[in-house]
Short mmCIF file of C-alpha atoms in Angstrom, two decimals:
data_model
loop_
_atom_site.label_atom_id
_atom_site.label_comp_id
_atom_site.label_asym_id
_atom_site.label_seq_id
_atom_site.Cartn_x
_atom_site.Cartn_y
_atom_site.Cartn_z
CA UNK S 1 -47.73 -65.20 -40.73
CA UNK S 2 -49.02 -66.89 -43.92
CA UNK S 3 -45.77 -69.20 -43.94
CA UNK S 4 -46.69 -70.16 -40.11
CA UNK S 5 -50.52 -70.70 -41.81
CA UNK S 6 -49.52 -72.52 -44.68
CA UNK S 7 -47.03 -74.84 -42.22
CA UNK S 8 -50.34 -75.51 -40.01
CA UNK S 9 -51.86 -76.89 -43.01
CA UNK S 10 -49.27 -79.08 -43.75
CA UNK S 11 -48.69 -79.93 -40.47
CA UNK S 12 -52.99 -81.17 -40.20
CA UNK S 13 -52.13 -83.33 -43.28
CA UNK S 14 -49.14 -85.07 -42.00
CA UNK S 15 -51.30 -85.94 -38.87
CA UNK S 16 -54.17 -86.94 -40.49
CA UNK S 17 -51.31 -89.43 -42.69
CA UNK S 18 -50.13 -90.28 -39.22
CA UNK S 19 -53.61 -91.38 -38.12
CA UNK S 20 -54.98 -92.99 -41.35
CA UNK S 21 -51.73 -95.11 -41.61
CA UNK S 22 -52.24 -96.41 -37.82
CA UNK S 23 -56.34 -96.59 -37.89
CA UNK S 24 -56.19 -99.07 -41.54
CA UNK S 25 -54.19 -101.20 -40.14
CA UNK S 26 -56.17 -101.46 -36.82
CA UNK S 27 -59.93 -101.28 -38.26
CA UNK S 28 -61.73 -104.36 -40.30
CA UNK S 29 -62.69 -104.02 -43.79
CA UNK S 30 -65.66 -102.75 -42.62
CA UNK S 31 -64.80 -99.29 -40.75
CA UNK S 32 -62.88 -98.58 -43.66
CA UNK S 33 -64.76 -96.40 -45.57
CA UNK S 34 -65.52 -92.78 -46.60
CA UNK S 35 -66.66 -91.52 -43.38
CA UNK S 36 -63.58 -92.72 -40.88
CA UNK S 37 -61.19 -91.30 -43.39
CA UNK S 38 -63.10 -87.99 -43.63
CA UNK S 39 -63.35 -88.12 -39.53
CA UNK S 40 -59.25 -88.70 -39.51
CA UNK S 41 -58.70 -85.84 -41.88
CA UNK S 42 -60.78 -83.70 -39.64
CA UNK S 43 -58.89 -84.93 -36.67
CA UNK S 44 -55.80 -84.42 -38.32
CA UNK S 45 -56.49 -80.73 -39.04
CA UNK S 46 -58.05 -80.36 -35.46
CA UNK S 47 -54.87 -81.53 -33.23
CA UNK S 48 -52.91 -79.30 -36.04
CA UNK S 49 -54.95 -75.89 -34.96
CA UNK S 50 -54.69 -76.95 -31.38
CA UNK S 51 -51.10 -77.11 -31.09
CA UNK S 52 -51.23 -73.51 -33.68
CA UNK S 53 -53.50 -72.19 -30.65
CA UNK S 54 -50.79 -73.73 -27.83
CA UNK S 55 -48.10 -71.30 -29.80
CA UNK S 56 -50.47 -68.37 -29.42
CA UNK S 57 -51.85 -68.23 -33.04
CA UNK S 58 -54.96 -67.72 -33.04
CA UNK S 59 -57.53 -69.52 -35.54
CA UNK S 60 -58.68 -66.71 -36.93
CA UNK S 61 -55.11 -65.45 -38.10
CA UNK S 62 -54.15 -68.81 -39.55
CA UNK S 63 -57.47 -70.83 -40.56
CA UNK S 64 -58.71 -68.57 -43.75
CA UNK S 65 -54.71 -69.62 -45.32
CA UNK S 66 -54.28 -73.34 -43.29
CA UNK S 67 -57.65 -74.34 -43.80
CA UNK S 68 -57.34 -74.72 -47.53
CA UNK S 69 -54.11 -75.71 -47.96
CA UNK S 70 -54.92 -78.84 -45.64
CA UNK S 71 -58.37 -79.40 -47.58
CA UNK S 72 -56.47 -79.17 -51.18
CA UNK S 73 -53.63 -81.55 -49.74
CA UNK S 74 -56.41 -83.69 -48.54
CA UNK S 75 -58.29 -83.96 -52.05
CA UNK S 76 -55.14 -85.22 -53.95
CA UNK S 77 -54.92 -87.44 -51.11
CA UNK S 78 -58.30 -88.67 -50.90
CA UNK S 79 -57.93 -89.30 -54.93
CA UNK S 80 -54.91 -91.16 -54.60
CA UNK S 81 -56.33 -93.58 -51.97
CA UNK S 82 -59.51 -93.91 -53.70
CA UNK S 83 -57.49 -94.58 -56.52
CA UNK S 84 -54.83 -97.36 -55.36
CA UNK S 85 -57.99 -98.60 -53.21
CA UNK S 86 -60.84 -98.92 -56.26
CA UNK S 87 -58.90 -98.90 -59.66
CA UNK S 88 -59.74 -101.84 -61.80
CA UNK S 89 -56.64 -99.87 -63.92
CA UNK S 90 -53.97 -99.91 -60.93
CA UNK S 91 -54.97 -103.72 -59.81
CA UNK S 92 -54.19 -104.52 -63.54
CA UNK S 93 -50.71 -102.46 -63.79
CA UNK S 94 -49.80 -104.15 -60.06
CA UNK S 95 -50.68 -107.69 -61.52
CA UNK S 96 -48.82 -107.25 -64.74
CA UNK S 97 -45.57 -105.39 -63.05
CA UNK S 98 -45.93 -108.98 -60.58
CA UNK S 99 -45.81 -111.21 -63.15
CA UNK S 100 -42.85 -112.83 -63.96
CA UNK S 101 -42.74 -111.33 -67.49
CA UNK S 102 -44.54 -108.35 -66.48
CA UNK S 103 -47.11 -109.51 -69.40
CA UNK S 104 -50.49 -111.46 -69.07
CA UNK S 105 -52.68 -112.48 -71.18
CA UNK S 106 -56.55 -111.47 -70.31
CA UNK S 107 -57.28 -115.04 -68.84
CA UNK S 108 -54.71 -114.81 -66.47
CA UNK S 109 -55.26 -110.99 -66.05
CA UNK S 110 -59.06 -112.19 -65.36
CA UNK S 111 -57.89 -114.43 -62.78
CA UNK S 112 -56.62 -112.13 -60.95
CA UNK S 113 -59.31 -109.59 -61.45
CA UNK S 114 -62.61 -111.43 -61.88
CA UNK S 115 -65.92 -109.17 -63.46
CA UNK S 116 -67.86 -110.77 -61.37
CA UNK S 117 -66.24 -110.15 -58.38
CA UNK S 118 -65.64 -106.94 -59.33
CA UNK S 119 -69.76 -106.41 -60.06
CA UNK S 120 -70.65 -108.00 -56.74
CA UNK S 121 -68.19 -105.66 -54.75
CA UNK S 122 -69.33 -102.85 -56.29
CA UNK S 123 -73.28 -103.89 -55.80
CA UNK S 124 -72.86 -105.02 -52.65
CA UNK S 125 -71.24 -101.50 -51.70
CA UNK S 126 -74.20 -99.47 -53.70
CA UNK S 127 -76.74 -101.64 -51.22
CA UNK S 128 -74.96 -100.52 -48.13
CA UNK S 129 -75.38 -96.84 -48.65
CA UNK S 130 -78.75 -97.24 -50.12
CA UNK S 131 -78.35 -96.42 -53.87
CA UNK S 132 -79.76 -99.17 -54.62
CA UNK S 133 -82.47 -101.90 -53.37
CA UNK S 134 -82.20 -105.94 -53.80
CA UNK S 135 -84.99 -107.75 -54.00
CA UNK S 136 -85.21 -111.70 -55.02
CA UNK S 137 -82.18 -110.99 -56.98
CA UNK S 138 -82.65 -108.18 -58.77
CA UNK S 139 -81.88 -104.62 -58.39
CA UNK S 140 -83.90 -101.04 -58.58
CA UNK S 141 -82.44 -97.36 -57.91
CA UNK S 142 -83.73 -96.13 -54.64
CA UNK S 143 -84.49 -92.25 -54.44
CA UNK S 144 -80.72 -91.57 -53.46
CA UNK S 145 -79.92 -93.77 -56.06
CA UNK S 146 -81.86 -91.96 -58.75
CA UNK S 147 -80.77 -88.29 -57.08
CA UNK S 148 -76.89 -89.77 -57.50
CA UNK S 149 -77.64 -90.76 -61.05
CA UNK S 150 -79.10 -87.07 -62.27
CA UNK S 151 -76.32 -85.85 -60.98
CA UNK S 152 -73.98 -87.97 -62.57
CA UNK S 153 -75.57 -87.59 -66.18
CA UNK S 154 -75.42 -83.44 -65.33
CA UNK S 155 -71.34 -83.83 -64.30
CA UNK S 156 -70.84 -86.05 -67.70
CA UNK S 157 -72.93 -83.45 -70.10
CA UNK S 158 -71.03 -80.18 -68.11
CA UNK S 159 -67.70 -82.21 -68.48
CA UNK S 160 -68.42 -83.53 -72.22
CA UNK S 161 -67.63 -87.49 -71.18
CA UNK S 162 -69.40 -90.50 -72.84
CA UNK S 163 -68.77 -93.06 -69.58
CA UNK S 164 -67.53 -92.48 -66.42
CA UNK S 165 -66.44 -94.74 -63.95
#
């Protein structure tokens, strides 16, 4: 039984890869964002314990093993995407393995890359979910803001970093 549970799992994971893959190319910038890949992971998992439950296994037999193999194969995903999706580090490697000499120097690598494009993204992204607050052009934590930040500075002192990203 825990192979059949373990093979659920997988199974939710390939779906929810399935659906992700299909949905970003369908949705604008816009829908793609935390939330509608969190949704498609939790679809994915869903039409995997369905068709479990079509085969007579019932969810209670398979979820306390499939359950967290899906939700640990969908963490190193998540990471990955966020990764390939955010990384000032991975945009850099892409534009140097792109370049005809695979070599760049930093005003061609800031070319590609601009700070403050990079800045205004990332501000313009911290507005939208309401960490912070513009107002004639200059910027203040809001509450969630300040929350995020506490706990931020408590995950750097229990880890032992100096920055984090």
């Amino acid at each position: 039984m825990t192979a059949i549970a373990v093979a659920i799992g997988i199974a939710g994971w390939a779906v929810f890869l399935l659906v992700h893959l299909i949905v970003w190319r369908l949705l604008p910038p816009s829908g793609k964002n935390v939330a509608t890949l969190a949704m498609a992971a939790c679809a994915g998992y869903g039409v995997a314990a369905f068709g479990a439950g079509l085969h007579d296994v019932s969810w209670g037999s398979h979820a306390p093993v499939s359950a967290p193999v899906f939700l640990f194969l969908a963490v190193l995903y998540f990471h990955f995407y966020f990764g390939v999706d955010r990384s000032v580090s991975v945009r850099t490697l892409g534009a140097l393995a792109r370049s005809p000499k695979h070599c760049l120097t930093l005003a061609e690598l800031e070319n590609v890359y601009p700070k403050e494009e990079m800045i205004h993204r990332r501000l313009g992204i911290m507005v939208e979910y309401g960490w912070i607050v513009e107002t004639d052009g200059r910027f203040d934590c809001s509450g969630k803001g300040r929350l995020l930040a506490r706990i931020a500075r408590i995950g750097r002192r229990i880890y032992g970093l100096d920055a984090t990203g």
